[in-house]
Amino acid sequence: MKEWTKKAGIKVLSSPPFYTVVKAIAQRRNPTTILCYHTLRPAAEKLDAWTALSLEDFRNHVKFLRRHYEIVSLAEALECQGMAGRPRVVLTFDDGEVGLYQHLLPLVAAEKLPVTVYVSTGQIEKNSPYWFDRIMNALQGEGTVEIDLPAAGLEAYQVGPSRGQGRWNQIGAILEALKQVPHEERERLADLVVAQAGGQADGFVPLWPMTVPQLKELAANPFVTIGAHSHGHEILDQLDLKAARTSIARSKHCLETWTEKTVRHFAYPNGNYSSGLMIEIDRLGFTSATILDGNLTASGGSSFALSRIGVGRYDGLVRLSLRVLGV
């Protein structure tokens, strides 16, 4: 869809007459809305990454949601699935980037805001960001960068000179391409991208994982639920089930060791899942698992494939008002 058509559609659907109808249809069976964020950063930072929502925008999101929804914990949402009453929304965050400790935790503590944080443990154990964050860090510089990966059967990419969402769209195309290559090749290709980018850019704090002490402090807050997100942030349906199970089990073990709390919830990295993975999640003792399909979570479905809706840096309040309805 062309950008102007998309913007026109958002404007029409968010206008009062249409929005009222769309909202009534979306909520007619009392679904739960589960939102998926990643991390938070100050608005002034020059960081063109959809995953890094500005703290100011997130505060506005929370104000909007509290006017129209009951913000509840994931456990409460599961207990109340399909029940009538005020619409419910769950706020989740993926990966475990340090912005969750620096910016989300103070907000959670001050506003008693229930959140679920799904943590990938490998990057915390190594104190090194995953391949996708390393690429985002490297491609923030001014000007234009050419990224060429012909040996991997990928096309050439240009990043820049624009800033903002335009640059993010260019970076996003590289990330999506690398998700399609075999798992063992991804790290090597990420290294090539970083090398071609020319090193770390200035003007922002690099995307980086929390430390174990920071994670432990985050988990100690009574409004924070910690969930697992695999050990290596692998795209799990690209692995054999034995390797996937090992990664999932290791993340659960690490988190329970570090936080001294039982971990009952899981999120599939990139939202990719399969029936076999759902069985493994159940066997490992989880009570829920979330995907990323942009839909509302209806009652009666599997607890191991709960729908979630992604929200990022370029989603303003108008876009959010539609996303929470699964539009």
PDB file of C-alpha atoms in Angstrom, residues 18-311:
ATOM      1  CA  PHE A  18     -15.925   5.297  11.814  1.00  0.00           C
ATOM      2  CA  TYR A  19     -13.807   4.751  14.917  1.00  0.00           C
ATOM      3  CA  THR A  20     -16.862   4.154  17.101  1.00  0.00           C
ATOM      4  CA  VAL A  21     -18.078   1.425  14.746  1.00  0.00           C
ATOM      5  CA  VAL A  22     -14.634  -0.191  14.388  1.00  0.00           C
ATOM      6  CA  LYS A  23     -14.161  -0.184  18.173  1.00  0.00           C
ATOM      7  CA  ALA A  24     -17.579  -1.753  18.804  1.00  0.00           C
ATOM      8  CA  ILE A  25     -16.889  -4.527  16.290  1.00  0.00           C
ATOM      9  CA  ALA A  26     -13.397  -5.215  17.642  1.00  0.00           C
ATOM     10  CA  GLN A  27     -14.539  -5.451  21.256  1.00  0.00           C
ATOM     11  CA  ARG A  28     -17.823  -7.277  20.794  1.00  0.00           C
ATOM     12  CA  ARG A  29     -16.423 -10.523  22.290  1.00  0.00           C
ATOM     13  CA  ASN A  30     -14.407  -8.910  25.080  1.00  0.00           C
ATOM     14  CA  PRO A  31     -10.937  -9.688  23.730  1.00  0.00           C
ATOM     15  CA  THR A  32      -7.690  -8.735  25.433  1.00  0.00           C
ATOM     16  CA  THR A  33      -5.251  -6.397  23.710  1.00  0.00           C
ATOM     17  CA  ILE A  34      -1.605  -7.360  24.239  1.00  0.00           C
ATOM     18  CA  LEU A  35       0.858  -4.746  23.004  1.00  0.00           C
ATOM     19  CA  CYS A  36       4.478  -5.510  22.178  1.00  0.00           C
ATOM     20  CA  TYR A  37       7.077  -2.803  22.731  1.00  0.00           C
ATOM     21  CA  HIS A  38      10.856  -3.231  22.824  1.00  0.00           C
ATOM     22  CA  THR A  39      12.681  -0.428  24.582  1.00  0.00           C
ATOM     23  CA  LEU A  40      12.489   3.258  25.538  1.00  0.00           C
ATOM     24  CA  ARG A  41      14.810   6.173  24.830  1.00  0.00           C
ATOM     25  CA  PRO A  42      14.771   9.971  25.316  1.00  0.00           C
ATOM     26  CA  ALA A  43      13.134  11.722  22.368  1.00  0.00           C
ATOM     27  CA  ALA A  44      16.226  13.899  21.781  1.00  0.00           C
ATOM     28  CA  GLU A  45      18.425  10.928  20.869  1.00  0.00           C
ATOM     29  CA  LYS A  46      19.252  10.534  17.170  1.00  0.00           C
ATOM     30  CA  LEU A  47      18.193   6.920  16.932  1.00  0.00           C
ATOM     31  CA  ASP A  48      16.281   5.788  13.859  1.00  0.00           C
ATOM     32  CA  ALA A  49      15.054   2.464  15.208  1.00  0.00           C
ATOM     33  CA  TRP A  50      11.418   1.367  15.330  1.00  0.00           C
ATOM     34  CA  THR A  51      12.207  -0.695  18.421  1.00  0.00           C
ATOM     35  CA  ALA A  52      13.257   2.385  20.435  1.00  0.00           C
ATOM     36  CA  LEU A  53      10.089   4.292  21.348  1.00  0.00           C
ATOM     37  CA  SER A  54      10.652   7.688  22.918  1.00  0.00           C
ATOM     38  CA  LEU A  55       9.921   7.853  26.632  1.00  0.00           C
ATOM     39  CA  GLU A  56       7.692  10.882  26.061  1.00  0.00           C
ATOM     40  CA  ASP A  57       5.625   9.013  23.479  1.00  0.00           C
ATOM     41  CA  PHE A  58       5.270   6.031  25.792  1.00  0.00           C
ATOM     42  CA  ARG A  59       3.996   8.289  28.573  1.00  0.00           C
ATOM     43  CA  ASN A  60       1.377   9.584  26.145  1.00  0.00           C
ATOM     44  CA  HIS A  61       0.496   6.006  25.180  1.00  0.00           C
ATOM     45  CA  VAL A  62      -0.066   5.142  28.837  1.00  0.00           C
ATOM     46  CA  LYS A  63      -2.291   8.201  29.350  1.00  0.00           C
ATOM     47  CA  PHE A  64      -4.361   7.283  26.298  1.00  0.00           C
ATOM     48  CA  LEU A  65      -4.663   3.638  27.331  1.00  0.00           C
ATOM     49  CA  ARG A  66      -5.706   4.477  30.880  1.00  0.00           C
ATOM     50  CA  ARG A  67      -8.525   6.646  29.548  1.00  0.00           C
ATOM     51  CA  HIS A  68      -9.934   3.830  27.445  1.00  0.00           C
ATOM     52  CA  TYR A  69      -8.638   0.575  28.951  1.00  0.00           C
ATOM     53  CA  GLU A  70      -7.754  -1.169  32.165  1.00  0.00           C
ATOM     54  CA  ILE A  71      -4.003  -1.826  32.058  1.00  0.00           C
ATOM     55  CA  VAL A  72      -3.544  -5.229  33.683  1.00  0.00           C
ATOM     56  CA  SER A  73      -0.804  -7.776  34.224  1.00  0.00           C
ATOM     57  CA  LEU A  74      -0.531 -10.726  31.870  1.00  0.00           C
ATOM     58  CA  ALA A  75      -1.651 -13.113  34.627  1.00  0.00           C
ATOM     59  CA  GLU A  76      -4.763 -11.043  35.323  1.00  0.00           C
ATOM     60  CA  ALA A  77      -5.570 -10.856  31.629  1.00  0.00           C
ATOM     61  CA  LEU A  78      -5.377 -14.639  31.316  1.00  0.00           C
ATOM     62  CA  GLU A  79      -7.631 -15.107  34.323  1.00  0.00           C
ATOM     63  CA  CYS A  80     -10.225 -12.692  32.903  1.00  0.00           C
ATOM     64  CA  GLN A  81     -10.207 -13.812  29.261  1.00  0.00           C
ATOM     65  CA  GLY A  82     -13.580 -13.262  27.630  1.00  0.00           C
ATOM     66  CA  MET A  83     -15.142 -11.688  30.702  1.00  0.00           C
ATOM     67  CA  ALA A  84     -17.261  -8.548  30.324  1.00  0.00           C
ATOM     68  CA  GLY A  85     -16.236  -5.208  31.764  1.00  0.00           C
ATOM     69  CA  ARG A  86     -13.851  -2.435  30.840  1.00  0.00           C
ATOM     70  CA  PRO A  87     -11.552  -3.416  27.948  1.00  0.00           C
ATOM     71  CA  ARG A  88      -8.201  -4.787  29.117  1.00  0.00           C
ATOM     72  CA  VAL A  89      -4.725  -4.153  27.702  1.00  0.00           C
ATOM     73  CA  VAL A  90      -1.405  -5.776  28.585  1.00  0.00           C
ATOM     74  CA  LEU A  91       1.925  -3.993  28.040  1.00  0.00           C
ATOM     75  CA  THR A  92       4.828  -6.257  27.102  1.00  0.00           C
ATOM     76  CA  PHE A  93       8.460  -5.517  26.186  1.00  0.00           C
ATOM     77  CA  ASP A  94      10.789  -7.819  24.279  1.00  0.00           C
ATOM     78  CA  ASP A  95      14.524  -8.605  24.427  1.00  0.00           C
ATOM     79  CA  GLY A  96      15.915  -6.940  27.583  1.00  0.00           C
ATOM     80  CA  GLU A  97      17.598  -3.772  26.293  1.00  0.00           C
ATOM     81  CA  VAL A  98      19.054  -1.451  28.962  1.00  0.00           C
ATOM     82  CA  GLY A  99      16.459   1.262  28.296  1.00  0.00           C
ATOM     83  CA  LEU A 100      13.992  -0.900  30.189  1.00  0.00           C
ATOM     84  CA  TYR A 101      16.070  -0.481  33.329  1.00  0.00           C
ATOM     85  CA  GLN A 102      16.974   3.163  32.754  1.00  0.00           C
ATOM     86  CA  HIS A 103      13.609   4.491  31.572  1.00  0.00           C
ATOM     87  CA  LEU A 104      10.811   1.936  32.004  1.00  0.00           C
ATOM     88  CA  LEU A 105      11.542   0.904  35.596  1.00  0.00           C
ATOM     89  CA  PRO A 106      11.268   4.446  37.069  1.00  0.00           C
ATOM     90  CA  LEU A 107       7.954   4.914  35.262  1.00  0.00           C
ATOM     91  CA  VAL A 108       6.633   1.538  36.439  1.00  0.00           C
ATOM     92  CA  ALA A 109       7.598   2.363  40.023  1.00  0.00           C
ATOM     93  CA  ALA A 110       6.124   5.871  39.965  1.00  0.00           C
ATOM     94  CA  GLU A 111       2.844   4.977  38.258  1.00  0.00           C
ATOM     95  CA  LYS A 112       2.385   1.387  39.504  1.00  0.00           C
ATOM     96  CA  LEU A 113       2.212   0.280  35.905  1.00  0.00           C
ATOM     97  CA  PRO A 114       1.965  -3.495  35.305  1.00  0.00           C
ATOM     98  CA  VAL A 115       4.282  -4.708  32.527  1.00  0.00           C
ATOM     99  CA  THR A 116       5.701  -7.978  31.259  1.00  0.00           C
ATOM    100  CA  VAL A 117       9.320  -8.046  30.080  1.00  0.00           C
ATOM    101  CA  TYR A 118      10.378 -10.986  27.893  1.00  0.00           C
ATOM    102  CA  VAL A 119      14.144 -11.363  28.181  1.00  0.00           C
ATOM    103  CA  SER A 120      16.580 -13.034  25.805  1.00  0.00           C
ATOM    104  CA  THR A 121      19.353 -14.189  28.094  1.00  0.00           C
ATOM    105  CA  GLY A 122      22.322 -14.790  25.796  1.00  0.00           C
ATOM    106  CA  GLN A 123      23.098 -11.119  25.272  1.00  0.00           C
ATOM    107  CA  ILE A 124      22.981 -10.498  29.028  1.00  0.00           C
ATOM    108  CA  GLU A 125      25.271 -13.442  29.697  1.00  0.00           C
ATOM    109  CA  LYS A 126      27.792 -12.186  27.106  1.00  0.00           C
ATOM    110  CA  ASN A 127      27.228  -8.459  27.764  1.00  0.00           C
ATOM    111  CA  SER A 128      26.964  -7.955  24.018  1.00  0.00           C
ATOM    112  CA  PRO A 129      23.965  -6.981  21.868  1.00  0.00           C
ATOM    113  CA  TYR A 130      22.406  -9.348  19.368  1.00  0.00           C
ATOM    114  CA  TRP A 131      23.068  -9.024  15.655  1.00  0.00           C
ATOM    115  CA  PHE A 132      20.038  -6.819  14.946  1.00  0.00           C
ATOM    116  CA  ASP A 133      20.936  -4.229  17.592  1.00  0.00           C
ATOM    117  CA  ARG A 134      24.545  -4.178  16.406  1.00  0.00           C
ATOM    118  CA  ILE A 135      23.346  -3.391  12.898  1.00  0.00           C
ATOM    119  CA  MET A 136      20.980  -0.671  14.115  1.00  0.00           C
ATOM    120  CA  ASN A 137      23.784   0.868  16.176  1.00  0.00           C
ATOM    121  CA  ALA A 138      26.146   0.917  13.192  1.00  0.00           C
ATOM    122  CA  LEU A 139      23.727   2.435  10.654  1.00  0.00           C
ATOM    123  CA  GLN A 140      22.867   5.650  12.506  1.00  0.00           C
ATOM    124  CA  GLY A 141      25.594   7.864  11.014  1.00  0.00           C
ATOM    125  CA  GLU A 142      25.011  10.930   8.869  1.00  0.00           C
ATOM    126  CA  GLY A 143      25.203  10.653   5.083  1.00  0.00           C
ATOM    127  CA  THR A 144      24.805   7.578   2.910  1.00  0.00           C
ATOM    128  CA  VAL A 145      26.172   4.073   3.418  1.00  0.00           C
ATOM    129  CA  GLU A 146      26.179   1.310   0.814  1.00  0.00           C
ATOM    130  CA  ILE A 147      25.695  -2.224   2.138  1.00  0.00           C
ATOM    131  CA  ASP A 148      26.487  -4.978  -0.349  1.00  0.00           C
ATOM    132  CA  LEU A 149      26.103  -8.683   0.483  1.00  0.00           C
ATOM    133  CA  PRO A 150      26.167 -10.420  -2.931  1.00  0.00           C
ATOM    134  CA  ALA A 151      28.021 -13.489  -1.650  1.00  0.00           C
ATOM    135  CA  ALA A 152      24.989 -14.257   0.515  1.00  0.00           C
ATOM    136  CA  GLY A 153      22.623 -13.929  -2.428  1.00  0.00           C
ATOM    137  CA  LEU A 154      21.277 -10.631  -1.103  1.00  0.00           C
ATOM    138  CA  GLU A 155      20.907  -7.377  -2.969  1.00  0.00           C
ATOM    139  CA  ALA A 156      22.759  -4.137  -2.348  1.00  0.00           C
ATOM    140  CA  TYR A 157      21.204  -1.709   0.119  1.00  0.00           C
ATOM    141  CA  GLN A 158      21.535   2.036   0.599  1.00  0.00           C
ATOM    142  CA  VAL A 159      21.021   3.616   4.017  1.00  0.00           C
ATOM    143  CA  GLY A 160      20.659   7.382   4.182  1.00  0.00           C
ATOM    144  CA  PRO A 161      20.960  10.241   3.700  1.00  0.00           C
ATOM    145  CA  SER A 162      17.470  10.749   5.147  1.00  0.00           C
ATOM    146  CA  ARG A 163      16.788  10.538   8.873  1.00  0.00           C
ATOM    147  CA  GLY A 164      13.707   9.354  10.730  1.00  0.00           C
ATOM    148  CA  GLN A 165      11.337   6.726   9.435  1.00  0.00           C
ATOM    149  CA  GLY A 166      12.900   6.793   5.971  1.00  0.00           C
ATOM    150  CA  ARG A 167      16.228   5.612   7.355  1.00  0.00           C
ATOM    151  CA  TRP A 168      14.489   3.058   9.548  1.00  0.00           C
ATOM    152  CA  ASN A 169      12.711   1.579   6.523  1.00  0.00           C
ATOM    153  CA  GLN A 170      16.105   1.119   4.854  1.00  0.00           C
ATOM    154  CA  ILE A 171      17.616  -0.493   7.950  1.00  0.00           C
ATOM    155  CA  GLY A 172      14.525  -2.639   8.387  1.00  0.00           C
ATOM    156  CA  ALA A 173      14.919  -4.051   4.873  1.00  0.00           C
ATOM    157  CA  ILE A 174      18.415  -5.294   5.772  1.00  0.00           C
ATOM    158  CA  LEU A 175      17.210  -6.848   9.018  1.00  0.00           C
ATOM    159  CA  GLU A 176      14.350  -8.647   7.283  1.00  0.00           C
ATOM    160  CA  ALA A 177      16.710  -9.986   4.617  1.00  0.00           C
ATOM    161  CA  LEU A 178      19.095 -11.392   7.225  1.00  0.00           C
ATOM    162  CA  LYS A 179      16.238 -13.123   9.023  1.00  0.00           C
ATOM    163  CA  GLN A 180      15.797 -15.289   5.934  1.00  0.00           C
ATOM    164  CA  VAL A 181      19.356 -16.646   5.815  1.00  0.00           C
ATOM    165  CA  PRO A 182      20.392 -19.772   7.757  1.00  0.00           C
ATOM    166  CA  HIS A 183      20.881 -19.136  11.468  1.00  0.00           C
ATOM    167  CA  GLU A 184      24.595 -19.949  11.405  1.00  0.00           C
ATOM    168  CA  GLU A 185      25.204 -17.344   8.670  1.00  0.00           C
ATOM    169  CA  ARG A 186      23.384 -14.468  10.331  1.00  0.00           C
ATOM    170  CA  GLU A 187      26.105 -13.402  12.757  1.00  0.00           C
ATOM    171  CA  ARG A 188      28.759 -13.435  10.044  1.00  0.00           C
ATOM    172  CA  LEU A 189      26.623 -11.300   7.741  1.00  0.00           C
ATOM    173  CA  ALA A 190      25.863  -8.901  10.581  1.00  0.00           C
ATOM    174  CA  ASP A 191      29.608  -8.460  11.074  1.00  0.00           C
ATOM    175  CA  LEU A 192      29.936  -7.613   7.370  1.00  0.00           C
ATOM    176  CA  VAL A 193      27.165  -5.022   7.604  1.00  0.00           C
ATOM    177  CA  VAL A 194      28.781  -3.387  10.633  1.00  0.00           C
ATOM    178  CA  ALA A 195      32.168  -3.326   8.876  1.00  0.00           C
ATOM    179  CA  GLN A 196      30.689  -1.699   5.773  1.00  0.00           C
ATOM    180  CA  ALA A 197      28.835   0.831   7.914  1.00  0.00           C
ATOM    181  CA  GLY A 198      32.149   2.153   9.160  1.00  0.00           C
ATOM    182  CA  GLY A 199      31.762   1.840  12.913  1.00  0.00           C
ATOM    183  CA  GLN A 200      29.691   3.323  15.684  1.00  0.00           C
ATOM    184  CA  ALA A 201      27.759   6.551  15.056  1.00  0.00           C
ATOM    185  CA  ASP A 202      27.439   9.383  17.589  1.00  0.00           C
ATOM    186  CA  GLY A 203      24.479  11.210  19.135  1.00  0.00           C
ATOM    187  CA  PHE A 204      22.781   8.330  20.935  1.00  0.00           C
ATOM    188  CA  VAL A 205      23.385   5.667  23.550  1.00  0.00           C
ATOM    189  CA  PRO A 206      24.007   2.366  21.710  1.00  0.00           C
ATOM    190  CA  LEU A 207      21.355  -0.318  22.019  1.00  0.00           C
ATOM    191  CA  TRP A 208      22.766  -2.656  24.655  1.00  0.00           C
ATOM    192  CA  PRO A 209      21.478  -5.404  26.975  1.00  0.00           C
ATOM    193  CA  MET A 210      20.849  -4.984  30.681  1.00  0.00           C
ATOM    194  CA  THR A 211      23.332  -6.422  33.144  1.00  0.00           C
ATOM    195  CA  VAL A 212      22.324  -9.193  35.528  1.00  0.00           C
ATOM    196  CA  PRO A 213      22.113  -6.767  38.523  1.00  0.00           C
ATOM    197  CA  GLN A 214      19.922  -4.408  36.475  1.00  0.00           C
ATOM    198  CA  LEU A 215      17.651  -7.271  35.447  1.00  0.00           C
ATOM    199  CA  LYS A 216      17.436  -8.439  39.051  1.00  0.00           C
ATOM    200  CA  GLU A 217      16.399  -4.943  40.182  1.00  0.00           C
ATOM    201  CA  LEU A 218      13.817  -4.721  37.414  1.00  0.00           C
ATOM    202  CA  ALA A 219      12.391  -8.137  38.323  1.00  0.00           C
ATOM    203  CA  ALA A 220      12.146  -7.163  41.996  1.00  0.00           C
ATOM    204  CA  ASN A 221       9.501  -4.549  41.256  1.00  0.00           C
ATOM    205  CA  PRO A 222       6.063  -6.031  42.084  1.00  0.00           C
ATOM    206  CA  PHE A 223       4.524  -4.585  38.908  1.00  0.00           C
ATOM    207  CA  VAL A 224       7.041  -6.326  36.626  1.00  0.00           C
ATOM    208  CA  THR A 225       6.548  -9.865  35.318  1.00  0.00           C
ATOM    209  CA  ILE A 226       9.640 -11.441  33.770  1.00  0.00           C
ATOM    210  CA  GLY A 227       9.151 -13.831  30.862  1.00  0.00           C
ATOM    211  CA  ALA A 228      11.581 -15.823  28.726  1.00  0.00           C
ATOM    212  CA  HIS A 229      12.400 -15.000  25.107  1.00  0.00           C
ATOM    213  CA  SER A 230      14.919 -17.779  24.247  1.00  0.00           C
ATOM    214  CA  HIS A 231      18.646 -17.714  24.970  1.00  0.00           C
ATOM    215  CA  GLY A 232      20.010 -16.646  21.597  1.00  0.00           C
ATOM    216  CA  HIS A 233      16.976 -14.850  20.149  1.00  0.00           C
ATOM    217  CA  GLU A 234      16.936 -17.491  17.440  1.00  0.00           C
ATOM    218  CA  ILE A 235      14.032 -17.626  15.006  1.00  0.00           C
ATOM    219  CA  LEU A 236      12.890 -20.844  16.588  1.00  0.00           C
ATOM    220  CA  ASP A 237      10.932 -22.404  13.741  1.00  0.00           C
ATOM    221  CA  GLN A 238      14.150 -22.326  11.684  1.00  0.00           C
ATOM    222  CA  LEU A 239      15.805 -24.702  14.188  1.00  0.00           C
ATOM    223  CA  ASP A 240      15.142 -28.353  14.859  1.00  0.00           C
ATOM    224  CA  LEU A 241      12.968 -28.885  17.926  1.00  0.00           C
ATOM    225  CA  LYS A 242      15.820 -30.195  20.062  1.00  0.00           C
ATOM    226  CA  ALA A 243      17.917 -27.043  19.499  1.00  0.00           C
ATOM    227  CA  ALA A 244      14.880 -24.809  20.019  1.00  0.00           C
ATOM    228  CA  ARG A 245      14.002 -26.561  23.269  1.00  0.00           C
ATOM    229  CA  THR A 246      17.578 -26.166  24.498  1.00  0.00           C
ATOM    230  CA  SER A 247      17.497 -22.408  23.864  1.00  0.00           C
ATOM    231  CA  ILE A 248      14.096 -21.978  25.519  1.00  0.00           C
ATOM    232  CA  ALA A 249      15.018 -24.103  28.539  1.00  0.00           C
ATOM    233  CA  ARG A 250      18.332 -22.294  28.986  1.00  0.00           C
ATOM    234  CA  SER A 251      16.641 -18.889  28.981  1.00  0.00           C
ATOM    235  CA  LYS A 252      14.153 -20.072  31.607  1.00  0.00           C
ATOM    236  CA  HIS A 253      16.925 -21.483  33.775  1.00  0.00           C
ATOM    237  CA  CYS A 254      19.076 -18.326  33.512  1.00  0.00           C
ATOM    238  CA  LEU A 255      16.199 -16.029  34.385  1.00  0.00           C
ATOM    239  CA  GLU A 256      15.063 -18.106  37.342  1.00  0.00           C
ATOM    240  CA  THR A 257      18.638 -18.272  38.617  1.00  0.00           C
ATOM    241  CA  TRP A 258      19.260 -14.544  38.206  1.00  0.00           C
ATOM    242  CA  THR A 259      15.919 -13.274  39.523  1.00  0.00           C
ATOM    243  CA  GLU A 260      15.099 -16.069  42.000  1.00  0.00           C
ATOM    244  CA  LYS A 261      11.558 -16.116  40.602  1.00  0.00           C
ATOM    245  CA  THR A 262       9.607 -18.718  38.661  1.00  0.00           C
ATOM    246  CA  VAL A 263       9.290 -17.827  34.972  1.00  0.00           C
ATOM    247  CA  ARG A 264       5.919 -18.897  33.568  1.00  0.00           C
ATOM    248  CA  HIS A 265       5.535 -16.868  30.360  1.00  0.00           C
ATOM    249  CA  PHE A 266       7.327 -17.005  27.004  1.00  0.00           C
ATOM    250  CA  ALA A 267       7.428 -14.929  23.815  1.00  0.00           C
ATOM    251  CA  TYR A 268       8.559 -16.449  20.507  1.00  0.00           C
ATOM    252  CA  PRO A 269      11.365 -14.317  18.995  1.00  0.00           C
ATOM    253  CA  ASN A 270      10.105 -12.520  15.881  1.00  0.00           C
ATOM    254  CA  GLY A 271       6.724 -14.132  16.612  1.00  0.00           C
ATOM    255  CA  ASN A 272       7.668 -17.316  14.705  1.00  0.00           C
ATOM    256  CA  TYR A 273       6.165 -20.487  16.154  1.00  0.00           C
ATOM    257  CA  SER A 274       4.886 -23.948  15.253  1.00  0.00           C
ATOM    258  CA  SER A 275       2.710 -26.645  16.766  1.00  0.00           C
ATOM    259  CA  GLY A 276       5.838 -28.503  17.824  1.00  0.00           C
ATOM    260  CA  LEU A 277       7.188 -25.439  19.625  1.00  0.00           C
ATOM    261  CA  MET A 278       3.870 -25.001  21.423  1.00  0.00           C
ATOM    262  CA  ILE A 279       4.151 -28.560  22.746  1.00  0.00           C
ATOM    263  CA  GLU A 280       7.715 -27.928  23.954  1.00  0.00           C
ATOM    264  CA  ILE A 281       6.671 -24.709  25.691  1.00  0.00           C
ATOM    265  CA  ASP A 282       3.991 -26.637  27.561  1.00  0.00           C
ATOM    266  CA  ARG A 283       6.398 -29.419  28.508  1.00  0.00           C
ATOM    267  CA  LEU A 284       8.905 -26.910  29.881  1.00  0.00           C
ATOM    268  CA  GLY A 285       6.348 -25.653  32.386  1.00  0.00           C
ATOM    269  CA  PHE A 286       5.262 -22.358  30.872  1.00  0.00           C
ATOM    270  CA  THR A 287       1.632 -21.296  31.219  1.00  0.00           C
ATOM    271  CA  SER A 288       1.538 -18.965  28.201  1.00  0.00           C
ATOM    272  CA  ALA A 289       3.393 -17.961  25.057  1.00  0.00           C
ATOM    273  CA  THR A 290       2.848 -14.946  22.808  1.00  0.00           C
ATOM    274  CA  ILE A 291       3.217 -14.450  19.067  1.00  0.00           C
ATOM    275  CA  LEU A 292       3.268 -11.274  16.923  1.00  0.00           C
ATOM    276  CA  ASP A 293       0.377 -11.364  14.481  1.00  0.00           C
ATOM    277  CA  GLY A 294      -1.172  -7.915  14.978  1.00  0.00           C
ATOM    278  CA  ASN A 295      -4.445  -9.322  16.287  1.00  0.00           C
ATOM    279  CA  LEU A 296      -6.449  -9.111  19.496  1.00  0.00           C
ATOM    280  CA  THR A 297      -6.365 -12.074  21.871  1.00  0.00           C
ATOM    281  CA  ALA A 298      -9.744 -13.784  21.816  1.00  0.00           C
ATOM    282  CA  SER A 299     -10.896 -16.146  24.542  1.00  0.00           C
ATOM    283  CA  GLY A 300     -10.939 -19.834  23.778  1.00  0.00           C
ATOM    284  CA  GLY A 301      -7.685 -19.931  21.831  1.00  0.00           C
ATOM    285  CA  SER A 302      -4.441 -21.640  22.795  1.00  0.00           C
ATOM    286  CA  SER A 303      -2.542 -20.118  25.716  1.00  0.00           C
ATOM    287  CA  PHE A 304       0.634 -20.946  23.800  1.00  0.00           C
ATOM    288  CA  ALA A 305      -0.145 -18.696  20.816  1.00  0.00           C
ATOM    289  CA  LEU A 306      -1.562 -15.507  22.335  1.00  0.00           C
ATOM    290  CA  SER A 307      -1.844 -12.704  19.818  1.00  0.00           C
ATOM    291  CA  ARG A 308       0.167  -9.509  20.223  1.00  0.00           C
ATOM    292  CA  ILE A 309       0.323  -6.173  18.413  1.00  0.00           C
ATOM    293  CA  GLY A 310       3.669  -4.510  17.742  1.00  0.00           C
ATOM    294  CA  VAL A 311       4.068  -0.825  18.610  1.00  0.00           C
TER     295      VAL A 311
END
